[in-house]
Short mmCIF file of C-alpha atoms and ligand atoms in Angstrom, two decimals:
data_model
loop_
_atom_site.label_atom_id
_atom_site.label_comp_id
_atom_site.label_asym_id
_atom_site.label_seq_id
_atom_site.Cartn_x
_atom_site.Cartn_y
_atom_site.Cartn_z
CA MET A 20 6.43 -19.01 -1.21
CA LYS A 21 10.43 -18.97 -1.60
CA LYS A 22 12.74 -20.37 1.33
CA THR A 23 14.56 -17.87 3.02
CA GLU A 24 17.63 -19.28 4.96
CA ASN A 25 18.68 -18.20 8.48
CA GLN A 26 20.61 -15.03 8.27
CA MET A 27 21.11 -11.88 10.62
CA LEU A 28 20.68 -8.12 9.41
CA VAL A 29 22.96 -5.94 10.59
CA ILE A 30 22.17 -2.07 10.18
CA PHE A 31 24.62 0.65 10.08
CA GLY A 32 23.04 3.92 11.16
CA ALA A 33 20.42 2.10 13.35
CA SER A 34 19.81 5.07 15.79
CA GLY A 35 18.95 7.10 12.56
CA ASP A 36 15.45 7.81 11.22
CA LEU A 37 15.26 5.07 8.47
CA THR A 38 15.50 2.37 11.00
CA ALA A 39 12.47 3.55 13.16
CA ARG A 40 10.63 4.78 10.41
CA LYS A 41 10.92 2.26 7.43
CA LEU A 42 13.22 -0.57 8.42
CA ILE A 43 12.26 -2.06 11.63
CA PRO A 44 8.20 -1.65 10.27
CA ALA A 45 9.15 -4.00 7.06
CA ILE A 46 10.79 -6.48 8.95
CA PHE A 47 8.00 -6.68 11.48
CA ASN A 48 5.72 -6.96 8.43
CA LEU A 49 7.90 -9.54 7.39
CA TYR A 50 7.54 -10.93 11.21
CA VAL A 51 3.70 -10.74 11.15
CA ALA A 52 3.32 -12.47 7.52
CA ARG A 53 5.88 -15.44 8.60
CA GLN A 54 8.03 -14.87 6.33
CA LEU A 55 11.03 -14.32 8.19
CA PRO A 56 13.58 -17.23 8.38
CA GLU A 57 13.41 -19.36 11.76
CA ASN A 58 16.85 -18.19 12.78
CA PHE A 59 16.98 -14.47 12.07
CA VAL A 60 18.26 -11.51 13.99
CA VAL A 61 18.63 -8.10 13.81
CA LEU A 62 21.42 -6.47 15.27
CA GLY A 63 21.47 -2.30 15.29
CA ALA A 64 24.74 -0.52 14.87
CA SER A 65 25.72 3.03 15.07
CA ARG A 66 27.53 5.55 16.95
CA SER A 67 24.76 6.32 20.14
CA ASP A 68 25.24 4.92 23.18
CA LEU A 69 22.04 2.64 23.90
CA SER A 70 21.54 -0.91 25.07
CA ASP A 71 19.59 -3.43 23.46
CA GLU A 72 16.52 -2.48 25.81
CA GLN A 73 16.69 1.26 25.27
CA PHE A 74 17.05 0.07 21.20
CA ARG A 75 14.17 -1.93 21.37
CA ASN A 76 11.87 0.46 23.03
CA ARG A 77 12.84 2.77 20.37
CA VAL A 78 12.17 0.96 17.39
CA VAL A 79 9.94 -1.36 18.78
CA TYR A 80 7.94 -0.69 21.95
CA GLU A 81 7.44 3.31 21.86
CA SER A 82 8.22 3.66 18.00
CA PRO A 83 5.41 5.84 16.73
CA TYR A 84 5.82 4.05 13.27
CA LEU A 85 4.74 0.71 15.05
CA LYS A 86 2.22 2.28 17.08
CA GLU A 87 -0.85 1.52 15.23
CA LYS A 88 0.31 -2.29 13.80
CA ILE A 89 1.07 -3.17 17.40
CA GLU A 90 -1.94 -1.70 19.60
CA ASP A 91 -4.33 -4.61 19.13
CA LEU A 92 -1.25 -7.47 19.51
CA LYS A 93 -0.54 -9.64 22.54
CA GLU A 94 2.39 -8.73 24.51
CA ASN A 95 3.97 -12.09 24.12
CA TYR A 96 3.77 -11.84 20.27
CA ILE A 97 5.66 -8.26 20.38
CA GLN A 98 8.03 -9.28 22.70
CA GLY A 99 8.92 -12.47 20.45
CA PHE A 100 9.56 -9.99 17.74
CA ALA A 101 11.21 -7.42 19.98
CA ASP A 102 13.96 -10.24 21.50
CA ARG A 103 15.08 -10.48 17.85
CA ILE A 104 16.31 -7.03 18.03
CA PHE A 105 19.63 -6.35 19.51
CA TYR A 106 22.23 -2.80 19.53
CA GLU A 107 26.02 -2.77 19.26
CA ASP A 108 27.58 0.77 20.24
CA LEU A 109 30.27 1.56 17.93
CA GLY A 110 31.77 4.39 19.89
CA GLY A 111 32.35 7.47 18.87
CA THR A 112 33.11 7.01 14.99
CA TYR A 113 31.91 4.42 12.49
CA ASP A 114 35.86 4.60 11.24
CA THR A 115 36.89 2.27 14.11
CA GLU A 116 38.02 -1.27 13.84
CA TYR A 117 35.39 -3.56 14.14
CA THR A 118 36.55 -6.34 16.59
CA GLY A 119 34.04 -5.26 19.22
CA LEU A 120 31.44 -5.57 16.30
CA ARG A 121 32.89 -9.25 15.34
CA LYS A 122 32.64 -10.52 18.48
CA ARG A 123 28.88 -9.51 18.95
CA VAL A 124 28.17 -10.86 15.29
CA GLU A 125 29.96 -14.11 16.44
CA ALA A 126 28.07 -14.38 19.57
CA LEU A 127 24.80 -13.53 18.23
CA LYS A 128 25.42 -16.14 15.52
CA GLU A 129 26.09 -19.16 17.98
CA GLU A 130 23.41 -18.14 20.24
CA PHE A 131 20.65 -18.36 17.71
CA ASP A 132 22.07 -20.29 14.83
CA THR A 133 22.14 -17.99 12.26
CA SER A 134 24.39 -19.70 10.16
CA GLY A 135 26.81 -16.74 9.04
CA ASN A 136 24.65 -15.60 6.44
CA ILE A 137 24.74 -11.85 7.18
CA ILE A 138 23.42 -8.68 5.21
CA TYR A 139 24.90 -4.97 6.28
CA TYR A 140 22.50 -2.48 5.52
CA LEU A 141 24.03 0.83 5.19
CA SER A 142 21.89 3.72 6.26
CA THR A 143 24.59 6.12 7.34
CA PRO A 144 25.52 9.41 5.07
CA PRO A 145 27.02 7.86 1.86
CA THR A 146 30.39 9.25 2.92
CA LEU A 147 30.91 6.43 4.96
CA TYR A 148 29.99 3.39 2.75
CA GLU A 149 33.52 2.66 1.69
CA THR A 150 34.79 3.20 5.15
CA ILE A 151 32.46 0.98 6.51
CA ALA A 152 32.85 -1.44 4.06
CA GLN A 153 36.70 -1.42 4.00
CA ASN A 154 36.26 -1.48 8.09
CA LEU A 155 34.11 -5.02 7.89
CA ALA A 156 36.89 -6.33 5.34
CA ASP A 157 39.64 -5.51 7.90
CA ALA A 158 37.85 -7.51 10.81
CA GLY A 159 37.11 -10.42 8.20
CA LEU A 160 33.63 -9.74 8.30
CA ASN A 161 33.14 -9.88 4.33
CA THR A 162 34.22 -13.35 3.88
CA GLN A 163 31.95 -15.85 2.52
CA ASN A 164 33.39 -19.16 3.73
CA ASN A 165 30.89 -19.48 6.43
CA GLY A 166 27.77 -18.04 4.93
CA TRP A 167 26.95 -15.27 2.25
CA LYS A 168 27.63 -11.57 2.88
CA ARG A 169 25.34 -9.02 1.37
CA LEU A 170 25.57 -5.21 1.35
CA ILE A 171 22.55 -3.01 1.01
CA VAL A 172 23.43 0.26 -0.08
CA GLU A 173 20.84 3.15 0.62
CA LYS A 174 20.44 6.56 -1.66
CA PRO A 175 22.15 8.81 -2.65
CA PHE A 176 24.60 6.48 -4.50
CA GLY A 177 27.01 9.06 -5.38
CA TYR A 178 26.68 12.69 -6.17
CA SER A 179 27.85 12.66 -9.72
CA LEU A 180 29.22 10.15 -12.30
CA GLU A 181 32.50 10.52 -10.89
CA THR A 182 31.81 9.98 -7.04
CA ALA A 183 29.45 7.28 -8.23
CA ARG A 184 32.14 5.68 -9.80
CA ASN A 185 34.38 6.06 -7.32
CA LEU A 186 32.06 4.37 -4.88
CA ASN A 187 31.26 1.51 -7.12
CA ASN A 188 35.59 0.81 -7.33
CA GLY A 189 35.59 1.57 -3.35
CA LEU A 190 32.83 -1.09 -2.64
CA HIS A 191 34.13 -3.45 -5.10
CA GLN A 192 37.84 -3.59 -3.10
CA TYR A 193 35.76 -5.56 -0.66
CA PHE A 194 32.56 -6.82 -1.92
CA ASP A 195 32.10 -8.25 -5.01
CA GLU A 196 28.91 -6.49 -7.29
CA PRO A 197 26.68 -9.57 -6.67
CA GLN A 198 27.16 -9.06 -3.01
CA ILE A 199 26.00 -5.28 -3.25
CA TYR A 200 22.17 -4.38 -3.73
CA ARG A 201 21.77 -0.68 -4.22
CA ILE A 202 18.29 0.39 -3.07
CA ASP A 203 15.74 2.47 -4.83
CA HIS A 204 12.69 2.13 -2.97
CA TYR A 205 10.59 3.07 -6.03
CA LEU A 206 11.42 -0.38 -7.36
CA GLY A 207 10.18 -1.81 -4.27
CA LYS A 208 6.33 -0.10 -5.43
CA GLU A 209 3.97 -2.76 -7.01
CA THR A 210 2.90 -0.26 -9.43
CA VAL A 211 6.30 0.54 -10.59
CA GLN A 212 7.33 -3.39 -11.20
CA ASN A 213 3.67 -3.52 -12.97
CA LEU A 214 5.13 -1.35 -15.90
CA LEU A 215 6.81 -4.28 -16.78
CA VAL A 216 3.90 -6.94 -16.52
CA THR A 217 1.89 -3.94 -18.30
CA ARG A 218 4.17 -3.75 -21.23
CA PHE A 219 5.40 -7.89 -21.55
CA SER A 220 2.40 -9.60 -20.30
CA ASN A 221 -0.42 -7.92 -22.54
CA SER A 222 -0.44 -8.16 -26.37
CA ILE A 223 -2.75 -4.89 -26.55
CA PHE A 224 0.37 -2.85 -25.46
CA GLU A 225 3.67 -3.73 -26.46
CA PRO A 226 2.96 -3.57 -30.03
CA LEU A 227 1.91 0.05 -29.86
CA TRP A 228 5.10 0.76 -27.31
CA ASN A 229 6.82 2.94 -30.08
CA ARG A 230 7.79 5.68 -32.25
CA ASN A 231 4.69 4.52 -34.82
CA TYR A 232 2.02 5.11 -32.11
CA ILE A 233 3.21 7.21 -29.37
CA ARG A 234 3.81 10.98 -29.51
CA HIS A 235 4.81 11.50 -26.00
CA VAL A 236 5.37 10.36 -22.46
CA GLU A 237 5.07 12.20 -19.75
CA ILE A 238 5.93 11.55 -16.11
CA THR A 239 5.18 13.85 -13.14
CA ASN A 240 6.38 13.12 -9.48
CA ALA A 241 4.79 15.82 -7.05
CA GLU A 242 4.81 16.36 -3.65
CA SER A 243 2.71 18.31 -1.34
CA VAL A 244 5.31 18.89 1.44
CA GLY A 245 8.54 20.82 1.21
CA VAL A 246 12.12 19.74 2.46
CA GLU A 247 10.48 19.28 6.18
CA LYS A 248 13.47 18.77 8.49
CA ARG A 249 16.07 17.55 6.05
CA GLY A 250 16.87 21.14 4.70
CA GLY A 251 20.58 20.61 5.37
CA TYR A 252 20.52 17.35 3.35
CA TYR A 253 18.46 18.61 0.51
CA ASP A 254 19.90 21.90 -0.20
CA LYS A 255 23.04 20.00 -0.96
CA SER A 256 21.28 17.68 -3.36
CA GLY A 257 18.14 18.93 -4.65
CA ALA A 258 15.14 17.64 -7.11
CA LEU A 259 17.53 16.18 -9.66
CA ARG A 260 19.85 13.96 -7.52
CA ASP A 261 16.98 13.54 -4.88
CA MET A 262 14.38 12.21 -7.43
CA PHE A 263 15.13 12.15 -10.81
CA GLN A 264 18.67 10.76 -11.25
CA ASN A 265 17.78 7.81 -9.26
CA HIS A 266 13.62 7.21 -8.72
CA LEU A 267 12.25 8.86 -12.13
CA LEU A 268 15.12 7.31 -14.06
CA GLN A 269 14.53 3.89 -12.68
CA ILE A 270 10.52 4.37 -13.72
CA VAL A 271 12.00 6.00 -17.31
CA SER A 272 14.18 2.37 -17.85
CA LEU A 273 10.98 0.22 -17.33
CA ILE A 274 8.97 2.39 -20.11
CA VAL A 275 12.08 2.64 -22.49
CA MET A 276 13.43 -0.79 -22.04
CA GLU A 277 13.30 -3.68 -24.90
CA PRO A 278 11.71 -6.81 -24.07
CA PRO A 279 14.10 -8.92 -22.04
CA ILE A 280 14.84 -12.44 -22.50
CA GLY A 281 13.16 -13.85 -19.57
CA ASP A 282 12.46 -12.56 -15.70
CA GLN A 283 15.94 -13.16 -14.20
CA PRO A 284 17.65 -10.54 -12.33
CA GLU A 285 20.23 -10.03 -14.79
CA GLU A 286 18.39 -10.17 -18.02
CA ILE A 287 16.07 -7.51 -16.78
CA ARG A 288 18.93 -5.28 -15.62
CA ASN A 289 20.70 -6.03 -18.96
CA GLU A 290 18.25 -4.23 -20.57
CA LYS A 291 17.60 -1.27 -18.35
CA VAL A 292 21.13 -0.53 -18.32
CA LYS A 293 20.51 -0.55 -22.40
CA ALA A 294 17.94 1.72 -22.11
CA LEU A 295 19.21 4.50 -19.49
CA LYS A 296 22.61 4.18 -21.96
CA SER A 297 20.41 5.11 -24.87
CA LEU A 298 18.88 8.29 -23.29
CA ARG A 299 20.25 11.41 -25.45
CA ILE A 300 22.95 13.20 -23.31
CA MET A 301 21.98 16.87 -23.59
CA GLU A 302 25.71 18.71 -24.00
CA ASP A 303 25.22 22.21 -25.65
CA GLU A 304 24.34 25.14 -23.93
CA GLU A 305 20.97 25.72 -26.28
CA THR A 306 19.58 22.28 -25.98
CA LEU A 307 20.23 22.52 -22.02
CA TRP A 308 18.53 25.82 -22.04
CA ASN A 309 15.70 24.69 -24.06
CA HIS A 310 15.06 21.26 -22.86
CA THR A 311 15.46 21.84 -18.82
CA ILE A 312 13.78 24.28 -16.26
CA ARG A 313 14.78 24.40 -12.53
CA ALA A 314 12.71 26.25 -9.90
CA GLN A 315 12.23 26.90 -6.42
CA TYR A 316 9.13 27.29 -4.40
CA VAL A 317 8.67 30.84 -2.67
CA ALA A 318 6.56 31.75 0.62
CA SER A 319 2.96 31.55 0.20
CA GLU A 320 -0.54 30.64 1.55
CA ILE A 321 -2.17 26.97 1.40
CA ASN A 322 -5.17 26.57 2.80
CA GLY A 323 -5.19 29.89 4.63
CA GLN A 324 -1.55 28.84 6.37
CA LYS A 325 1.39 31.00 5.66
CA VAL A 326 4.09 28.27 4.26
CA LYS A 327 7.79 29.04 4.40
CA GLY A 328 9.76 29.63 1.07
CA TYR A 329 12.42 27.45 0.36
CA ARG A 330 15.33 29.79 1.00
CA GLU A 331 13.55 30.08 4.90
CA GLU A 332 13.43 26.67 5.65
CA ASP A 333 16.00 25.59 8.48
CA GLY A 334 19.40 24.46 6.85
CA VAL A 335 18.90 25.79 3.92
CA ASP A 336 21.57 28.69 2.72
CA PRO A 337 19.38 32.05 2.25
CA ASN A 338 21.00 32.29 -1.05
CA SER A 339 20.51 28.94 -2.16
CA THR A 340 20.33 27.82 -5.99
CA THR A 341 19.36 24.38 -5.24
CA GLU A 342 16.16 23.49 -7.25
CA THR A 343 12.77 22.33 -5.64
CA TYR A 344 11.61 21.88 -9.16
CA ALA A 345 13.08 20.23 -12.39
CA ALA A 346 11.49 19.56 -15.67
CA ILE A 347 13.22 17.74 -18.24
CA LYS A 348 12.73 17.35 -21.94
CA PHE A 349 14.83 14.47 -23.67
CA TYR A 350 14.66 12.04 -26.54
CA VAL A 351 15.74 8.20 -26.40
CA ASP A 352 18.22 7.53 -29.44
CA ASN A 353 17.32 4.03 -30.24
CA TRP A 354 15.09 2.16 -32.96
CA ARG A 355 11.94 2.08 -31.04
CA TRP A 356 11.96 5.64 -29.45
CA HIS A 357 13.72 7.67 -32.04
CA GLY A 358 11.74 11.23 -32.04
CA VAL A 359 9.85 10.72 -29.19
CA PRO A 360 10.18 13.43 -26.81
CA PHE A 361 9.89 12.34 -22.92
CA TYR A 362 9.01 15.27 -20.52
CA VAL A 363 9.90 14.14 -17.02
CA ARG A 364 9.06 16.86 -13.74
CA THR A 365 9.30 16.21 -10.11
CA ALA A 366 9.21 18.84 -7.63
CA LYS A 367 8.37 19.77 -3.96
CA ARG A 368 5.26 22.33 -2.44
CA MET A 369 2.88 21.32 -5.36
CA PRO A 370 -0.79 21.04 -5.09
CA THR A 371 -0.76 17.26 -4.38
CA LYS A 372 1.01 14.09 -3.73
CA VAL A 373 0.67 12.46 -7.06
CA THR A 374 3.47 9.93 -9.07
CA GLU A 375 2.05 9.21 -12.42
CA VAL A 376 3.01 8.10 -15.91
CA VAL A 377 0.76 9.22 -19.21
CA ILE A 378 1.50 7.92 -22.66
CA HIS A 379 0.35 10.01 -25.39
CA PHE A 380 -1.01 8.24 -28.29
CA LYS A 381 -0.77 9.58 -31.60
CA THR A 382 -3.61 11.16 -33.15
CA PRO A 383 -5.50 8.41 -35.68
CA HIS A 384 -3.38 8.38 -39.16
CA HIS A 385 -6.36 9.23 -40.98
CA GLN A 386 -9.13 11.42 -39.54
CA ILE A 387 -13.12 10.60 -40.06
CA PHE A 388 -14.53 12.37 -37.45
CA LYS A 389 -13.56 15.73 -37.12
CA ASP A 390 -13.95 16.22 -33.42
CA SER A 391 -11.12 13.17 -32.24
CA GLY A 392 -7.87 15.28 -32.29
CA VAL A 393 -4.35 16.31 -30.67
CA ASN A 394 -4.57 16.31 -26.88
CA SER A 395 -7.58 16.30 -25.05
CA LYS A 396 -9.10 14.00 -27.63
CA ASP A 397 -6.41 11.30 -28.12
CA ASN A 398 -5.70 8.08 -26.34
CA LYS A 399 -3.80 8.12 -23.35
CA LEU A 400 -2.82 5.79 -21.34
CA VAL A 401 -2.32 6.78 -17.34
CA ILE A 402 -0.48 4.44 -14.95
CA ARG A 403 -0.81 5.74 -11.53
CA ILE A 404 2.11 5.00 -9.50
CA GLN A 405 0.27 6.72 -6.50
CA PRO A 406 -1.75 7.39 -4.55
CA ASP A 407 -5.15 5.75 -5.67
CA GLU A 408 -2.91 3.34 -7.72
CA GLY A 409 -4.30 2.22 -10.97
CA ILE A 410 -4.48 2.23 -14.82
CA LEU A 411 -6.82 4.52 -16.62
CA MET A 412 -7.02 4.32 -20.60
CA LYS A 413 -8.80 7.17 -22.14
CA PHE A 414 -10.48 6.25 -25.24
CA GLY A 415 -13.31 7.76 -27.91
CA VAL A 416 -16.91 6.75 -27.65
CA LYS A 417 -19.61 7.98 -29.96
CA VAL A 418 -22.12 10.27 -28.22
CA PRO A 419 -25.11 9.06 -28.36
CA GLY A 420 -27.49 11.11 -31.21
CA GLN A 421 -27.31 11.88 -34.78
CA GLY A 422 -23.63 12.11 -36.53
CA PHE A 423 -20.26 11.18 -35.12
CA LYS A 424 -19.69 13.30 -32.19
CA VAL A 425 -16.73 11.89 -30.03
CA GLU A 426 -16.48 11.88 -26.57
CA ARG A 427 -13.90 10.63 -24.31
CA ALA A 428 -14.34 7.60 -21.75
CA ASN A 429 -12.47 5.74 -19.21
CA LEU A 430 -11.80 2.36 -18.73
CA ASP A 431 -10.11 2.13 -15.40
CA PHE A 432 -8.64 -0.48 -12.83
CA TYR A 433 -7.40 0.18 -9.22
CA TYR A 434 -5.65 -1.44 -7.42
CA SER A 435 -7.87 -1.36 -4.50
CA SER A 436 -10.40 -3.51 -6.12
CA LEU A 437 -7.98 -6.61 -5.48
CA ALA A 438 -9.41 -6.44 -1.99
CA GLN A 439 -7.92 -10.29 -0.83
CA THR A 440 -4.39 -9.40 -2.02
CA TYR A 441 -1.92 -8.11 0.52
CA VAL A 442 0.29 -5.21 -1.30
CA MET A 443 3.47 -5.38 0.32
CA GLU A 444 5.33 -2.01 1.48
CA ALA A 445 8.11 -0.79 -0.85
CA TYR A 446 10.75 -1.84 1.98
CA GLU A 447 9.23 -4.99 3.19
CA ARG A 448 9.56 -6.27 -0.20
CA LEU A 449 12.87 -5.11 -1.15
CA LEU A 450 14.04 -6.56 2.12
CA LEU A 451 12.79 -9.56 1.56
CA ASP A 452 14.09 -9.78 -1.79
CA ALA A 453 17.72 -9.09 -0.52
CA MET A 454 17.16 -11.50 2.27
CA GLN A 455 16.51 -14.18 -0.66
CA GLY A 456 19.24 -12.95 -2.81
CA ASP A 457 17.32 -11.49 -5.51
CA ALA A 458 18.79 -8.46 -7.19
CA THR A 459 16.14 -7.74 -9.55
CA LEU A 460 14.95 -5.18 -8.15
CA TYR A 461 18.20 -3.51 -6.95
CA ALA A 462 20.31 -1.20 -9.32
CA ARG A 463 23.55 -2.68 -10.64
CA ALA A 464 26.83 -0.76 -10.58
CA ASP A 465 26.48 0.05 -14.39
CA GLU A 466 22.90 1.15 -14.00
CA VAL A 467 23.80 3.69 -11.69
CA GLU A 468 26.44 4.77 -13.59
CA ALA A 469 24.49 5.24 -16.87
CA ALA A 470 22.25 7.58 -14.94
CA TRP A 471 24.43 9.85 -13.60
CA GLU A 472 26.07 10.06 -16.96
CA PHE A 473 22.87 11.50 -18.49
CA VAL A 474 22.14 13.74 -15.34
CA ASP A 475 25.88 15.16 -14.69
CA PRO A 476 25.87 17.74 -17.56
CA ILE A 477 22.55 18.84 -16.84
CA LEU A 478 23.54 19.49 -13.12
CA ASP A 479 26.97 20.88 -14.68
CA TYR A 480 24.84 23.57 -16.70
CA TRP A 481 22.74 24.39 -13.59
CA LYS A 482 25.88 25.31 -11.89
CA ASN A 483 27.77 26.77 -14.54
CA GLY A 484 25.95 27.69 -17.31
CA LYS A 485 25.66 31.12 -18.86
CA ASP A 486 22.40 32.81 -17.96
CA VAL A 487 20.98 29.79 -16.23
CA ARG A 488 17.63 30.61 -14.47
CA MET A 489 16.07 29.75 -11.39
CA TYR A 490 12.40 30.39 -11.53
CA GLY A 491 9.95 30.74 -8.35
CA TYR A 492 6.65 29.22 -7.75
CA ALA A 493 4.46 30.02 -4.83
CA ALA A 494 4.15 26.91 -2.30
CA GLY A 495 1.17 24.81 -3.62
CA VAL A 496 0.68 25.45 -7.12
CA TRP A 497 2.23 23.10 -10.01
CA GLY A 498 5.58 24.68 -10.51
CA PRO A 499 6.42 28.15 -12.42
CA GLU A 500 4.86 29.29 -15.50
CA ASN A 501 8.04 28.69 -18.01
CA ALA A 502 7.16 24.96 -17.23
CA ASP A 503 4.49 25.16 -19.51
CA GLU A 504 7.22 26.01 -22.33
CA LEU A 505 8.91 22.87 -22.39
CA ILE A 506 5.85 21.03 -23.56
CA ASP A 507 4.30 23.83 -25.32
CA ASP A 508 4.11 22.32 -28.86
CA LEU A 509 2.23 19.38 -27.73
CA GLY A 510 -0.07 21.06 -25.44
CA TYR A 511 0.28 21.14 -21.45
CA TRP A 512 1.38 18.89 -18.52
CA ARG A 513 -1.80 16.86 -17.16
CA ASN A 514 -1.91 18.18 -13.85
CA PRO A 515 -2.95 15.26 -12.03
CA GLY A 516 -5.58 15.01 -8.85
CA GLN A 517 -5.68 12.82 -6.25
CA ASP A 518 -7.97 10.16 -7.90
CA LEU A 519 -6.95 8.73 -10.75
CA ALA A 520 -9.82 9.29 -13.00
CA ASP A 521 -9.66 13.46 -12.11
CA ASP A 522 -9.18 15.43 -15.27
CA PRO A 523 -6.30 17.79 -15.72
CA GLY A 524 -6.59 21.18 -13.90
CA TYR A 525 -7.87 19.44 -11.04
CA CYS A 526 -6.32 20.73 -7.72
CA VAL A 527 -7.93 20.59 -4.09
CA ILE A 528 -8.43 24.23 -2.42
CA CYS A 529 -9.60 23.38 0.55
C1 LIG B 30 13.14 9.93 -1.28
C2 LIG B 30 13.42 11.38 -0.96
O1 LIG B 30 13.83 9.18 -1.82
O2 LIG B 30 11.84 9.94 -1.77
C3 LIG B 30 12.20 12.48 -0.71
O3 LIG B 30 14.66 11.69 -0.47
C4 LIG B 30 11.08 12.24 -1.06
O4 LIG B 30 13.20 13.83 -0.73
C5 LIG B 30 10.43 10.60 -0.93
O5 LIG B 30 10.21 12.80 -0.26
C6 LIG B 30 9.54 10.51 -2.08
O6 LIG B 30 9.28 8.86 -1.89
P1 LIG B 30 7.69 8.39 -1.96
O7 LIG B 30 7.33 7.53 -1.35
O8 LIG B 30 6.90 9.12 -1.07
O9 LIG B 30 7.18 8.97 -3.18
#
């Protein structure tokens, strides 16, 4: 186990939902796993007027997100955790000077001997990131002469290429790039990290991982929920910004990248950037028309329950043209992937919640058995990111009897079969990495910009293009019919079920 140095975690936006829902439970898991350093405190900071006690009640004692975890634990054990959590009211605004905050940080540092190492976690609206970084610098809270300082930044990182660049430049005035950790919680998922291991620690996959053997790559990210209570945020964002630019392009980069020299953060991140830069940017309207589809869910009934359409959701403009479904076809311009189409889709209000990658292998060059063949019969490698995490290989076997009839069989691995292994939650893993100064699973400035460079023209086309369509799909189905046209020449999307081995077309109807 790597040693974690003594330190303090300062969370900006601490009275917000993310802190109670994800961050404190992640730190609590680290506490239980004895992964926290000996001298460690959390200081929540935000604009709400709360005392330490009130904050502890909110994020620990009365938190619905910790309820199950703490119910069977001894009181003094829980208190041992809660007593490390403090709160500082910043007043009405984040744009204030941080002398009070500095005093509090100094006092906690002295009292708990946390040694001047500090992580600042920015869980505020993105418009405040630069302001907070500047205020920290003005108060001398970014200097590294008495312990390191790191900045974790939540998504969204920018709204477009230009805003992401501006944000990078803004933050770089006060923090150096190695101090900045841009979080993408998909990289904290074991199954996403396992993409690297599947590819680079098995000699059976990597030799086939190229245009000679792969016909196309399909990625589905489906959620059954709608926009929930986040209509206001989502309506300004949409599926492409919310999921595709970050989480899905991160997955794409791990599939596309060349083998890194080793497992050092910069070696991996250099290859990921190269991969993102090799995505063919779609610039002409014809390509954008043919290769992109956007849609919105409309009111429907799911399991007998009426479900609102997107435009009826709270916080959403009734005339909104924000997409809740995005499907994109694209190519990768490099030696390995020349001519191989990638199909990636993400959406809300689908029949089920599932994220998976499907590598579709080509039909054998010379077919001896007439039953093997395109689509249903070709080899597929299904990498299930969530749920029912695992890997499924579809391959041909002979049907017993006369002749050579070929049928598909499954070879599967499930994470759940690793009964003894504790799988860390994404935020837990990522926080621990940042505490130990390991940025492998965080996005670098150039990585984020390369992703925006690919996404920007699509957003621009959707906003300003001629004859751009917004399709509708009934809440609870696999998107608009037209989405199949994107993948037409190769068959159909694999509409996965809850279980990894469910065959396409499966959906839960009761
Ligand atoms: C977030 C998006 O980044 O990821 C949400 O903002 C989305 O809209 C969520 O619901 C999905 O995360 P997960 O881990 O549940 O797939």
